[in-house]
Coordinates of C-alpha atoms in Angstrom, one line a residue:
X582 CA -4.7 8.0 8.8
X583 CA -2.1 10.7 9.9
X584 CA -3.6 14.1 9.8
X585 CA -0.1 16.0 10.4
X586 CA 2.7 16.4 7.9
X587 CA 5.0 13.5 7.7
X588 CA 8.2 12.9 9.8
X589 CA 11.8 12.0 8.2
X590 CA 14.0 10.8 10.4
X591 CA 17.4 8.1 9.9
X592 CA 16.8 6.7 14.0
X593 CA 12.8 7.0 15.5
X594 CA 13.4 6.4 19.7
X595 CA 10.4 5.8 21.6
X596 CA 10.7 6.7 25.1
X597 CA 12.1 9.5 26.9
X598 CA 13.7 7.4 29.6
X599 CA 17.9 7.2 30.5
X600 CA 18.0 4.7 27.7
X601 CA 16.6 6.9 25.4
X602 CA 18.3 9.6 26.5
X603 CA 21.5 8.2 26.6
X604 CA 21.0 7.0 22.6
X605 CA 19.8 9.8 21.3
X606 CA 22.5 12.0 23.5
X607 CA 25.2 9.5 21.2
X608 CA 23.5 9.0 18.2
X609 CA 23.3 13.3 17.9
X610 CA 27.3 13.2 19.2
X611 CA 27.8 10.4 15.5
X612 CA 25.1 13.6 13.2
X613 CA 23.0 10.9 13.3
X614 CA 18.9 12.4 12.1
X615 CA 17.3 11.8 15.5
X616 CA 13.7 11.7 16.3
X617 CA 12.8 11.5 20.0
X618 CA 9.1 10.7 20.3
X619 CA 7.6 10.8 24.7
X620 CA 4.1 9.8 25.8
X621 CA 4.5 12.1 28.9
X622 CA 4.1 16.1 28.3
X623 CA 7.3 16.2 30.4
X624 CA 10.4 14.3 31.5
X625 CA 9.6 11.8 34.4
X626 CA 9.9 14.0 37.8
X627 CA 9.6 11.7 40.5
X628 CA 13.3 10.0 41.7
X629 CA 13.6 6.5 40.7
X630 CA 16.7 4.7 40.0
X631 CA 19.5 5.9 43.0
X632 CA 22.6 4.1 41.9
X633 CA 24.9 4.8 39.2
X634 CA 28.0 2.1 38.2
X635 CA 31.4 3.1 36.8
X636 CA 30.3 2.0 34.0
X637 CA 27.6 4.3 33.2
X638 CA 29.7 7.5 34.4
X639 CA 32.1 6.5 31.4
X640 CA 29.3 6.6 28.9
X641 CA 27.9 10.4 30.5
X642 CA 31.9 11.7 29.7
X643 CA 31.5 9.8 25.9
X644 CA 28.6 11.8 26.0
X645 CA 30.6 15.0 27.0
X646 CA 28.0 15.7 29.9
X647 CA 29.9 15.3 32.9
X648 CA 30.4 18.8 34.2
X649 CA 26.9 18.8 34.2
X650 CA 25.4 15.7 36.0
X651 CA 28.2 15.6 37.7
X652 CA 26.4 17.8 40.8
X653 CA 23.3 15.5 41.5
X654 CA 25.8 12.4 41.7
X655 CA 27.4 11.1 45.5
X656 CA 30.1 9.0 45.1
X657 CA 31.9 5.7 46.5
X658 CA 28.6 5.0 47.9
X659 CA 28.7 2.2 50.4
X660 CA 26.1 -0.4 50.3
X661 CA 25.4 -2.4 53.5
X662 CA 22.9 -5.3 53.9
X663 CA 22.1 -5.0 58.3
X664 CA 19.7 -7.9 59.8
X665 CA 17.2 -7.5 62.1
X666 CA 19.5 -6.8 65.2
X667 CA 21.5 -4.2 63.6
X668 CA 24.7 -6.3 62.6
X669 CA 26.3 -6.2 59.0
X670 CA 26.2 -9.6 57.4
X671 CA 27.2 -7.5 53.8
X672 CA 29.2 -5.1 53.1
X673 CA 29.4 -3.9 49.3
X674 CA 32.2 -1.3 49.1
X675 CA 34.3 -2.0 46.0
X676 CA 37.5 -0.3 45.6
X677 CA 39.7 1.3 43.2
X678 CA 39.0 2.8 39.4
X679 CA 39.8 1.0 36.6
X680 CA 37.1 2.5 34.2
X681 CA 38.4 6.0 35.1
X682 CA 35.8 6.3 38.1
X683 CA 34.6 5.2 41.6
X684 CA 32.7 2.3 41.4
X685 CA 29.7 3.0 42.7
X686 CA 27.7 6.7 42.8
X687 CA 24.4 7.6 44.4
X688 CA 22.3 9.8 41.9
X689 CA 19.2 11.5 41.6
X690 CA 17.7 10.4 38.7
X691 CA 14.6 13.3 37.3
X692 CA 18.2 16.1 37.8
X693 CA 19.8 13.2 35.9
X694 CA 17.2 12.6 33.0
X695 CA 17.2 16.5 33.0
X696 CA 20.4 17.2 31.9
X697 CA 20.8 15.0 29.5
X698 CA 17.8 16.3 27.9
X699 CA 18.9 19.3 27.7
X700 CA 22.3 18.2 26.5
X701 CA 20.5 17.4 23.1
X702 CA 20.1 20.5 22.5
X703 CA 23.8 20.6 20.6
X704 CA 22.3 18.7 18.2
X705 CA 20.5 20.2 14.9
X706 CA 19.9 16.4 14.1
X707 CA 18.1 15.9 17.1
X708 CA 14.6 17.0 17.5
X709 CA 12.2 15.9 20.5
X710 CA 8.3 15.3 21.1
X711 CA 6.8 15.3 23.7
X712 CA 3.1 14.1 24.5
X713 CA 3.4 11.6 21.6
X714 CA 2.7 7.7 21.9
X715 CA 3.5 5.4 19.4
X716 CA 0.3 3.5 18.1
X717 CA 1.7 1.5 15.2
X718 CA 4.5 0.4 13.4
X719 CA 5.1 -1.2 9.8
X720 CA 8.7 -2.2 7.9
X721 CA 9.6 -2.8 4.8
X722 CA 12.6 -3.2 3.0
X723 CA 14.4 0.4 3.6
X724 CA 13.1 1.1 6.7
X725 CA 10.1 1.4 9.2
X726 CA 7.1 4.0 9.2
X727 CA 5.6 4.5 12.1
X728 CA 2.7 6.5 13.7
X729 CA 2.9 8.3 16.7
X730 CA 0.0 9.9 17.9
X731 CA 0.3 13.0 20.0
X732 CA -2.2 12.3 23.4
X733 CA -0.9 15.2 25.9
X734 CA -0.5 18.2 25.8
X735 CA -1.9 21.8 27.3
X736 CA -5.4 22.0 27.8
X737 CA -7.1 23.5 24.7
X738 CA -4.2 22.3 22.6
X739 CA -5.8 21.5 18.7
X740 CA -3.0 18.8 18.2
X741 CA -5.0 16.4 20.9
X742 CA -5.8 13.4 19.0
X743 CA -3.7 14.1 15.7
X744 CA -1.6 11.4 14.1
X745 CA 1.5 11.8 12.2
X746 CA 3.9 9.8 10.2
X747 CA 7.1 9.0 11.1
X748 CA 9.5 7.6 8.5
X749 CA 12.6 6.1 10.2
X750 CA 15.7 3.9 9.0
X751 CA 15.2 2.0 12.2
X752 CA 12.9 2.6 15.2
X753 CA 14.1 1.5 18.6
X754 CA 11.4 0.9 21.9
X755 CA 13.0 2.9 25.5
X756 CA 9.6 2.2 26.6
X757 CA 9.7 0.9 29.3
X758 CA 8.3 -2.4 30.7
X759 CA 4.8 -2.3 29.2
X760 CA 6.5 -1.9 25.8
X761 CA 4.3 -1.1 22.2
X762 CA 7.7 -2.4 20.3
X763 CA 8.4 -5.5 22.3
X764 CA 4.7 -6.6 21.9
X765 CA 5.0 -5.7 18.5
X766 CA 8.2 -7.1 17.5
X767 CA 6.8 -10.8 19.0
X768 CA 9.5 -11.3 21.9
X769 CA 7.9 -13.3 25.0
X770 CA 9.4 -11.8 28.6
X771 CA 10.5 -14.2 30.5
X772 CA 11.0 -14.1 34.1
X773 CA 9.4 -13.8 36.8
X774 CA 7.4 -11.1 38.7
X775 CA 7.9 -11.7 43.0
X776 CA 3.7 -10.5 44.4
X777 CA 5.6 -9.0 46.9
X778 CA 5.1 -5.0 46.6
X779 CA 6.8 -2.3 48.2
X780 CA 6.7 2.1 49.5
X781 CA 8.7 4.0 48.4
X782 CA 9.3 7.4 50.5
X783 CA 11.5 10.1 49.3
X784 CA 11.9 12.9 51.4
X785 CA 14.3 16.5 51.3
X786 CA 15.8 17.9 54.3
X787 CA 17.1 14.1 54.7
X788 CA 15.9 13.6 59.3
X789 CA 18.9 11.3 59.5
X790 CA 21.6 12.8 57.8
X791 CA 24.3 10.0 57.8
X792 CA 24.9 8.7 54.1
X793 CA 25.5 5.7 51.8
X794 CA 23.2 2.6 51.7
X795 CA 21.6 0.2 54.0
X796 CA 19.0 -2.6 53.0
X797 CA 17.4 -3.6 56.2
X798 CA 16.8 -7.4 55.9
X799 CA 14.8 -7.3 58.9
X800 CA 12.1 -10.3 59.1
X801 CA 9.7 -7.9 61.4
X802 CA 9.3 -5.7 57.6
X803 CA 12.5 -5.4 55.6
X804 CA 13.8 -1.8 54.9
X805 CA 15.9 0.2 52.6
X806 CA 17.7 4.3 54.2
X807 CA 19.3 5.1 51.5
X808 CA 21.4 8.4 51.3
X809 CA 21.4 10.4 48.2
X810 CA 23.0 14.1 46.9
X811 CA 21.2 17.0 47.9
X812 CA 19.8 16.2 50.8
X813 CA 17.2 13.5 49.6
X814 CA 16.7 10.2 51.8
X815 CA 14.8 7.5 50.2
X816 CA 13.1 4.9 52.5
X817 CA 11.2 1.8 51.3
X818 CA 9.3 -0.9 53.6
X819 CA 8.1 -4.5 52.3
X820 CA 4.5 -4.0 52.5
X821 CA 2.4 -7.3 53.8
X822 CA -0.3 -8.8 51.9
X823 CA -3.4 -7.2 54.4
X824 CA -1.8 -3.4 53.4
X825 CA -3.8 -2.3 50.5
X826 CA -2.0 0.1 48.6
X827 CA -4.6 2.8 49.5
X828 CA -2.8 2.9 52.7
X829 CA 0.5 4.6 51.6
X830 CA -1.8 7.7 51.5
X831 CA -2.4 7.5 54.8
X832 CA 0.3 10.1 56.6
X833 CA -0.5 8.0 59.9
X834 CA 0.5 4.8 57.7
X835 CA 3.8 6.2 57.1
X836 CA 4.4 8.2 60.2
X837 CA 4.0 4.1 61.4
X838 CA 6.5 2.7 59.0
X839 CA 9.4 5.3 60.0
X840 CA 8.6 5.0 64.1
X841 CA 11.8 3.4 64.6
X842 CA 13.8 4.9 61.7
X843 CA 13.2 9.0 62.8
X844 CA 13.4 10.8 65.8
X845 CA 9.9 11.2 67.6
X846 CA 8.0 14.3 66.2
X847 CA 10.4 14.2 63.1
X848 CA 8.7 16.3 60.2
X849 CA 9.2 14.6 57.1
X850 CA 9.2 17.2 53.8
X851 CA 7.8 14.3 51.1
X852 CA 8.7 14.6 47.9
X853 CA 7.2 11.3 46.5
X854 CA 5.5 8.1 47.6
X855 CA 4.3 5.6 45.6
X856 CA 3.8 1.6 45.7
X857 CA 5.9 -0.8 43.0
X858 CA 6.4 -4.1 42.9
X859 CA 9.2 -5.9 41.5
X860 CA 9.8 -7.7 38.1
X861 CA 12.6 -9.9 36.9
X862 CA 12.7 -10.1 32.7
X863 CA 14.3 -10.4 29.5
X864 CA 12.5 -10.3 26.2
X865 CA 13.9 -13.5 23.8
X866 CA 15.2 -10.8 21.5
X867 CA 16.2 -7.5 21.1
X868 CA 15.5 -7.3 17.2
X869 CA 12.9 -7.7 14.5
X870 CA 14.6 -6.2 11.1
X871 CA 14.6 -2.5 11.7
X872 CA 13.1 -2.4 15.2
X873 CA 14.8 -3.2 18.1
X874 CA 14.0 -2.5 22.0
X875 CA 16.5 -1.4 24.6
X876 CA 16.7 -0.3 29.5
X877 CA 13.5 -1.8 30.7
X878 CA 11.7 -2.8 27.2
X879 CA 14.3 -4.9 26.6
X880 CA 15.0 -6.4 30.4
X881 CA 13.3 -5.1 34.1
X882 CA 15.4 -6.0 37.1
X883 CA 14.4 -5.6 40.8
X884 CA 15.8 -2.7 42.7
X885 CA 18.6 -4.7 44.4
X886 CA 21.7 -3.7 42.6
X887 CA 20.9 -0.7 41.3
X888 CA 21.1 -2.0 37.6
X889 CA 17.5 -1.0 36.4
X890 CA 19.2 2.5 35.1
X891 CA 22.7 1.1 34.5
X892 CA 21.4 -1.8 32.6
X893 CA 19.8 0.2 29.8
X894 CA 23.2 3.0 29.7
X895 CA 25.0 -0.3 28.4
X896 CA 22.1 -1.1 26.2
X897 CA 22.2 2.3 24.8
X898 CA 26.4 2.5 24.5
X899 CA 26.4 -1.4 22.8
X900 CA 23.6 -0.3 20.1
X901 CA 24.7 3.3 19.5
X902 CA 28.0 3.4 17.4
X903 CA 26.7 0.0 15.7
X904 CA 23.7 1.7 14.7
X905 CA 25.6 4.4 13.2
X906 CA 28.0 2.3 11.5
X907 CA 25.3 1.0 9.5
X908 CA 23.8 4.0 8.9
X909 CA 26.5 5.6 7.3
X910 CA 27.2 2.4 5.1
X911 CA 31.1 1.4 7.0
X912 CA 28.8 -1.9 8.1
X913 CA 26.6 -4.4 7.0
X914 CA 23.2 -4.6 8.7
X915 CA 25.1 -8.0 10.3
X916 CA 26.2 -6.2 12.9
X917 CA 23.3 -5.5 14.5
X918 CA 22.7 -9.1 15.6
X919 CA 25.3 -8.9 17.7
X920 CA 23.8 -5.8 19.9
X921 CA 20.9 -8.5 20.8
X922 CA 23.6 -11.5 20.9
X923 CA 26.3 -8.9 23.2
X924 CA 23.7 -7.9 25.4
X925 CA 20.7 -10.1 26.3
X926 CA 22.9 -12.3 27.8
X927 CA 24.8 -9.8 30.5
X928 CA 20.8 -8.4 31.0
X929 CA 19.6 -12.0 33.0
X930 CA 22.6 -12.2 34.7
X931 CA 21.7 -9.3 36.2
X932 CA 17.9 -9.7 36.8
X933 CA 19.4 -12.9 38.3
X934 CA 21.7 -11.8 40.4
X935 CA 19.2 -8.8 41.6
X936 CA 16.3 -11.9 42.0
X937 CA 19.2 -13.2 43.9
X938 CA 20.1 -10.4 46.0
X939 CA 16.4 -9.7 47.1
X940 CA 16.2 -13.4 48.4
X941 CA 18.3 -13.1 51.3
X942 CA 16.7 -9.5 52.1
X943 CA 12.9 -10.2 52.4
X944 CA 13.3 -13.2 54.5
X945 CA 10.2 -13.1 56.8
X946 CA 10.5 -16.3 58.3
X947 CA 12.0 -15.5 61.6
X948 CA 14.0 -19.3 61.1
X949 CA 14.9 -18.5 57.6
X950 CA 16.2 -15.2 58.6
X951 CA 18.6 -16.8 61.8
X952 CA 19.7 -19.0 59.2
X953 CA 20.9 -16.8 56.9
X954 CA 22.7 -14.6 59.0
X955 CA 24.1 -17.9 61.1
X956 CA 25.4 -18.4 57.6
X957 CA 26.8 -15.0 56.8
X958 CA 29.0 -15.1 60.3
X959 CA 30.7 -17.7 59.2
X960 CA 31.1 -16.7 56.2
X961 CA 32.5 -13.6 57.4
X962 CA 35.3 -15.3 59.5
X963 CA 36.9 -15.3 56.0
X964 CA 38.9 -12.2 54.7
X965 CA 39.2 -13.5 51.5
X966 CA 35.2 -14.7 51.1
X967 CA 34.5 -10.8 52.9
X968 CA 36.5 -9.4 50.6
X969 CA 35.0 -10.9 47.8
X970 CA 31.6 -9.9 48.4
X971 CA 32.8 -6.0 49.7
X972 CA 34.8 -5.8 46.3
X973 CA 31.4 -6.6 44.4
X974 CA 33.6 -9.6 42.2
X975 CA 29.7 -11.4 42.4
X976 CA 29.0 -8.6 40.1
X977 CA 29.0 -9.8 36.5
X978 CA 30.8 -7.2 34.1
X979 CA 29.4 -7.7 30.6
X980 CA 32.2 -9.8 28.8
X981 CA 30.9 -10.8 25.2
X982 CA 31.8 -13.9 24.3
X983 CA 30.3 -13.7 20.8
X984 CA 29.4 -10.5 18.6
X985 CA 31.8 -7.9 17.9
X986 CA 34.9 -10.2 19.2
X987 CA 38.0 -12.2 18.2
X988 CA 39.5 -15.1 19.5
X989 CA 42.6 -13.8 22.0
X990 CA 44.2 -17.4 21.0
X991 CA 43.1 -18.9 17.3
X992 CA 41.7 -14.5 16.2
X993 CA 38.8 -16.5 14.7
X994 CA 36.8 -13.7 14.1
X995 CA 33.2 -13.7 16.1
X996 CA 33.7 -15.8 18.8
X997 CA 35.8 -15.2 22.0
X998 CA 37.0 -17.6 24.9
X999 CA 36.6 -16.5 28.3
X1000 CA 40.1 -18.5 29.4
X1001 CA 43.1 -19.1 27.8
X1002 CA 43.7 -22.9 27.1
X1003 CA 47.0 -24.9 26.0
X1004 CA 44.9 -27.1 24.5
X1005 CA 44.3 -24.6 21.7
X1006 CA 47.9 -23.1 20.7
X1007 CA 49.9 -25.3 22.4
X1008 CA 53.3 -24.1 20.9
X1009 CA 52.9 -20.7 22.3
X1010 CA 55.0 -20.5 25.0
X1011 CA 53.7 -16.3 25.7
X1012 CA 50.8 -17.3 26.3
X1013 CA 51.0 -20.1 28.5
X1014 CA 52.9 -17.5 30.8
X1015 CA 50.6 -14.5 30.6
X1016 CA 49.5 -13.9 33.6
X1017 CA 45.8 -13.9 33.7
X1018 CA 44.4 -16.6 32.1
X1019 CA 41.3 -15.1 31.6
X1020 CA 41.0 -13.1 28.0
X1021 CA 40.6 -9.9 27.7
X1022 CA 38.7 -9.7 24.7
X1023 CA 35.3 -8.8 25.2
X1024 CA 35.7 -7.0 28.8
X1025 CA 35.7 -3.1 28.6
X1026 CA 39.7 -1.7 28.7
X1027 CA 40.9 0.2 31.2
X1028 CA 40.7 4.0 31.7
X1029 CA 43.7 5.4 33.2
X1030 CA 45.2 9.2 33.3
X1031 CA 47.6 9.3 30.7
X1032 CA 49.9 12.5 29.2
X1033 CA 49.0 13.4 25.6
X1034 CA 51.1 15.9 23.8
X1035 CA 51.6 17.5 27.7
X1036 CA 48.6 17.4 29.0
X1037 CA 46.7 15.0 31.2
X1038 CA 43.4 13.7 29.4
X1039 CA 41.8 10.1 30.1
X1040 CA 42.5 8.2 27.9
X1041 CA 38.9 7.3 25.9
X1042 CA 39.1 11.0 24.6
X1043 CA 42.5 10.0 23.0
X1044 CA 41.0 7.0 22.1
X1045 CA 38.1 9.1 20.4
X1046 CA 34.6 8.2 19.0
X1047 CA 35.8 5.3 16.3
X1048 CA 37.4 1.7 17.2
X1049 CA 41.1 2.4 18.4
X1050 CA 44.4 0.0 17.8
X1051 CA 46.8 0.7 20.9
X1052 CA 50.2 -0.8 20.8
X1053 CA 52.9 -0.6 23.9
X1054 CA 56.1 0.9 23.7
X1055 CA 55.5 1.1 19.7
X1056 CA 53.6 2.4 16.7
X1057 CA 51.2 0.4 15.3
X1058 CA 51.7 1.6 11.3
X1059 CA 54.3 0.1 10.7
X1060 CA 53.1 -3.9 11.9
X1061 CA 50.5 -2.9 8.4
X1062 CA 50.9 -2.3 5.1
X1063 CA 49.8 1.0 3.1
X1064 CA 46.4 -0.6 1.8
X1065 CA 45.2 -1.3 5.2
X1066 CA 46.4 2.2 7.2
X1067 CA 44.6 3.6 4.3
X1068 CA 41.7 1.4 4.7
X1069 CA 41.6 1.8 8.9
X1070 CA 41.6 5.2 8.0
X1071 CA 38.9 5.5 5.5
X1072 CA 37.0 3.8 8.5
X1073 CA 38.0 7.1 11.1
X1074 CA 40.4 4.3 13.3
X1075 CA 42.8 5.4 15.4
X1076 CA 46.1 4.4 15.7
X1077 CA 47.5 4.8 19.1
X1078 CA 51.7 4.2 20.8
X1079 CA 51.7 3.7 24.6
X1080 CA 55.1 4.2 26.3
X1081 CA 56.3 5.5 29.6
X1082 CA 56.5 9.1 30.5
X1083 CA 60.5 8.7 29.7
X1084 CA 60.3 7.4 25.9
X1085 CA 57.4 9.6 24.9
X1086 CA 60.6 12.0 23.0
X1087 CA 61.8 8.6 20.6
X1088 CA 57.9 7.9 20.5
X1089 CA 57.9 11.4 19.1
X1090 CA 60.1 10.5 16.2
X1091 CA 59.1 7.5 15.4
X1092 CA 55.8 8.3 15.1
X1093 CA 56.2 10.8 13.1
X1094 CA 53.9 11.5 9.7
X1095 CA 52.2 8.3 10.6
X1096 CA 49.1 10.0 12.3
X1097 CA 50.0 7.8 15.0
X1098 CA 48.9 9.6 18.8
X1099 CA 51.5 9.0 21.6
X1100 CA 50.2 8.1 24.9
X1101 CA 52.3 8.7 27.7
X1102 CA 51.5 6.1 30.6
X1103 CA 52.3 8.5 33.4
X1104 CA 50.9 6.2 35.6
X1105 CA 51.7 3.0 34.6
X1106 CA 48.4 1.3 34.3
X1107 CA 48.6 0.6 30.4
X1108 CA 52.3 -1.4 30.6
X1109 CA 50.6 -3.3 33.8
X1110 CA 47.4 -4.1 31.4
X1111 CA 49.6 -5.3 28.8
X1112 CA 51.9 -7.2 30.9
X1113 CA 48.9 -8.7 32.5
X1114 CA 47.1 -10.1 29.2
X1115 CA 50.5 -10.7 27.5
X1116 CA 50.0 -8.5 24.3
X1117 CA 51.5 -5.9 22.7
X1118 CA 48.1 -4.5 20.6
X1119 CA 44.6 -3.8 21.5
X1120 CA 41.8 -3.6 19.2
X1121 CA 39.8 -0.9 21.0
X1122 CA 35.9 -0.8 20.3
X1123 CA 34.1 2.6 20.0
X1124 CA 32.2 1.6 23.6
X1125 CA 35.6 0.6 24.7
X1126 CA 35.4 -3.1 24.5
X1127 CA 38.4 -5.0 24.1
X1128 CA 37.3 -6.7 20.2
X1129 CA 41.0 -8.8 19.6
X1130 CA 44.0 -9.1 21.6
X1131 CA 46.9 -9.9 19.8
X1132 CA 50.8 -11.1 19.2
X1133 CA 52.1 -7.2 17.2
X1134 CA 52.9 -9.6 14.8
X1135 CA 49.8 -10.9 14.3
X1136 CA 48.2 -7.7 14.3
X1137 CA 47.2 -7.7 10.6
X1138 CA 45.7 -10.4 10.9
X1139 CA 43.3 -9.2 13.8
X1140 CA 42.5 -6.1 12.3
X1141 CA 40.5 -8.4 9.3
X1142 CA 39.3 -10.4 11.8
X1143 CA 38.1 -7.5 13.9
X1144 CA 36.5 -6.6 10.3
X1145 CA 34.8 -10.0 9.6
X1146 CA 33.3 -9.7 13.4
X1147 CA 31.7 -6.5 13.0
X1148 CA 30.8 -6.7 9.1
X1149 CA 32.4 -3.7 8.4
X1150 CA 32.2 -3.0 4.7
X1151 CA 35.8 -2.1 2.9
X1152 CA 36.1 1.5 1.8
X1153 CA 39.0 1.4 0.0
X1154 CA 37.4 0.0 -3.4

């Protein structure tokens, strides 16, 4: 039985890793009462993830922590795969900044995690309890009752061993691969755990100094060498079957691993050395009633594509606005069903890609490595193929075909075909003429710099924190009746009119007294997006994914379809 006073909260989050910290920040900013419990006495202080995508950086922007996180990141982090002869067989250097930032960053996770944790101090509605382990869950129609036990603390702490009852409306397990919450849900952890082991060695005062990432597909011993911020370098080496884990504590063995990578006589300032095994697993379900899982509790993936951290951030970004909408009474609980529907397929795709990348790097059979290298040389002859890998077009970007989406052609709620098909709407010439035959619905909207009231801002800062209607060259308020506009206002939906800079004065007159924000397309990126998609208005979700894209004449129908797909509840009764 609990031996201390019960706690009440809206959302109980178990696990103060990156996923739990991101979710707590996003919910805290939305005014949700959050209790975050962590089994350890403090945050993990050793390096883990080292790669951050632009999508995650965009979420950090949404958290309001760009300035705090930026010092611990390194942009334009290029990855190269080299064979045993030092020949580059693949380069991964994606160009462009569609979401407002360079595509890839190196980063120091302990320091980024610390910045996110310290960011929670901004919110009186968020409390963090260290040394507390989630050990019991009971669900009923109105909420969840959880028991957390005080398992770590200073020596002599009289509270050690005591249990606390926490009453929450929802519980999210972010406790990692051994998640108690996932086991309580009863979800299968489907996938594989390759038997290969790796040792990671992180050092200060980088003894090499050159930047970026090298994945060594060397059959003699596959390795990784990564330049990171603050003069940190990471080395990783595959361990062979006859090399027990304990050997990594032997300095002579580590010196042997590194002898071909460092100048003779180099002295290392080692931060940490650890042995790990890659896992490729995805939970069969991410939700059971009022209990959900996210991050490593929901999926584990090998390190090769640097997607463990990023996939957890995607989970939290997808889930936060949905939980808040349900808690605030603006949406039915069915909205939470879309979390698993949207996130699980993409998480599995990233696991599969990471496993495939590992199979390229780790072969130790020289015949297999020779065939791989020969194939790579042949493929690199073609500039198109070489650019395909360099620009990372093989990476499956999140794109939701089910959930809070509306079909591009039929405006059917809850589903979105990936491709435009003349068979579905053969009469609409504008759809047939669309420059891109890929529907923009279900994908992330771009984030260029724009002008608002004479100031340059990132688009997300203009969109606000809720849903947004963005129309090109027209005030979307003129397309909606008074009742619909009142409902959108009650739901916190922001209306925006995007125009070329020389149209701003006209647009401000048109939008006066309607509450519509005028956005100057100072770099032409928005005009290009609407041109390529061949639509006039986009309905953008709080997580910056496109819920619907339509002709202006269809906007009222699209608004109703998004409300149905998102199980949004009418506020004007």
